Amino acid sequence: MSVDMRTFLAHVELANPITTAAGCAASGRELAQFFDLHRLGALTTRSITMAPRAGRPTPRMAETPSGMLNAVGLQGPGIDAFLERELPWLAQRGIKTIVSIGGGTVAEYSELARRLADAPGVTALEVNLSCPNMEDRGRVFAREGSAAAEVIASVRSIMRYDVPVVAKLAPDVADIVAVARACVDAGADALSMINNPLGMAIDTEALRPSLAAVTGGLSGPAILPLAVRCVWQVHAALPGVPLIGIGGVMTGRDAFQLVLAGACAVGVGTALFHDPYACLRIERELEDLLRARGFQRLADAVGLAHRPPGSAPRHLLVDTEESAP
Amino acid sequence: MAGTPVQVTGTVLTTRRVDAYHALTVVAPGIAERFRPGHFVSVAVGGAYTSMVTRRALSVHDVKSDYGGTVELVFTVRGRGTAWLAERRARDTLDLVGPLGRPFPLPRDPAHCVLVGAEYGSAVLFPLADALLARGCRVDFVLGGAGAERVFGAMRARRIAETTTLTTEDGSLGLRGKVTDALPSVIADTRADAVYACGPMETLRAVTAVGMEFDIPVQVAVEEQMGCGIGVCMTCVIPVIGDDGATRMVRACAEGPVFRGERVRFEDVGTIPFDALGAPGGGARHVS
């Protein structure tokens, strides 16, 4: 018996729930050396910006207990090069592509959405809200519901109706449910959680911060519980909203936790640095875990951990041919 | 298939100390036959339940087709990851990805090549020397380190090269000084056509300066801290001047590790040069 691993991101069907996390798979070519990208549910690109960006100085990375800090600074060639070289490469191969965009102003996000609205091959648009808002003293968009909502509303109004707009939220907020609700009210079709929380490490040999940028995003298994908590809280408050759970997923069991908390798709990031085949392995492990527990469909497991105490697992209430004596 | 990386579970065949460094010979089918000089290999460290999530990029010292294809990896203990690697014993398994990076370009016709290695950076020069010798090139080595025990591969260099010049900063072996102190006379004596170098950035910068003085090409293999080795984590960037004259922050793992020396802006490593493509001020205003 195989498990039906299909999932829906708003109305867009993905063959399986595993996607790469933004900024962890560049634009696909590097991973394509190892496996066929069609085996991913979707590929999420790095965050595309208007202008080319050289990013932050090195050192950009520091390994931390069960994780790593990074301060890459959205290095990339900009939207023109993306539309000219990277997106067509993915589109020609028919790879489901979630394009991540990042900007410093609402106008910049709108312009990026406008440029992508007519581009073929955009399966969904993920709005990276963890960029500092240049119009508001560099305060990160994702930290304030109103700023995040403004971006989402403007992107949603520009993007074609058949391309879901996904808001990517940061965990460094007082009330993630409030930010999530603001984004959904502004028209987000789905939410991506979580972006890297900010962290810092100090090099005890050099006696100074390990990263040139001083602080950086913390990723890896260290943040899995944080992601599970955020997905749980938002799914409890907004059960109808599709969630992409991201944060420290290294195994199928980690992905399963996010699914049970309410995610219908799972992003794999840092694990790709450790193992280029991580997405395929995690997908297989997740399917095995579901099968071992008698699930026929991934969709039946989404948010299942929210059921009230004492109630039987939903899938056991259904008498299936396979389980009949 | 040359160059296409693969992930394999390799079995440690032998472990040994080479001077102050560690060398692991690993049976790595798939990697050995794809390998070309200049490629590197990344390994996962710490075992299945490790808390260490980034891979370690290692130099390849030797590749052999016997025992099913082996690669010999050379490293020095720098932290918890390499300390774990140093504890591996025969029959332990390692998760390897390779070969990675762009290899050394080889001269089309037989040429006189000087190979300059500082510390264990010398390790990558030996497969290169074999390839150059196979093409009828003349190979001369200049190897150096802080002290005698930190000069890697002196014996092997003496066996295969026309001449081998050794330098140590404390004078315990060969000439007192750095490899770049000895390099001009070696280039002059051998009438070298090209220089290949590997070692710390500071050494590569100085070697490139010498090569430019003699107006001969220098190919350098840079050592930069890497997270993934395959080009997705974007942490190993250095400023490099492209064919069009523009400076870009390029990945040492995917676009390198071998670059033409004069293209690398060594003075600006660790910074974003103001004139680099997409540098702050040139339209870039936000961070991730």
CSV table of C-alpha atoms in Angstrom, one decimal, chain B residues 3 25 97 118 142 149 165 182 283 288:
chain,number,residue,atom,x,y,z
B,3,GLY,CA,33.4,16.0,-12.5
B,25,THR,CA,42.6,6.6,2.9
B,97,VAL,CA,30.4,13.9,-1.5
B,118,ALA,CA,52.4,26.0,2.1
B,142,VAL,CA,58.6,24.7,-3.4
B,149,GLU,CA,56.9,18.9,10.9
B,165,THR,CA,63.0,23.5,-2.4
B,182,ALA,CA,62.6,31.0,-2.5
B,283,GLY,CA,21.4,49.6,-5.1
B,288,SER,CA,18.2,38.9,5.0
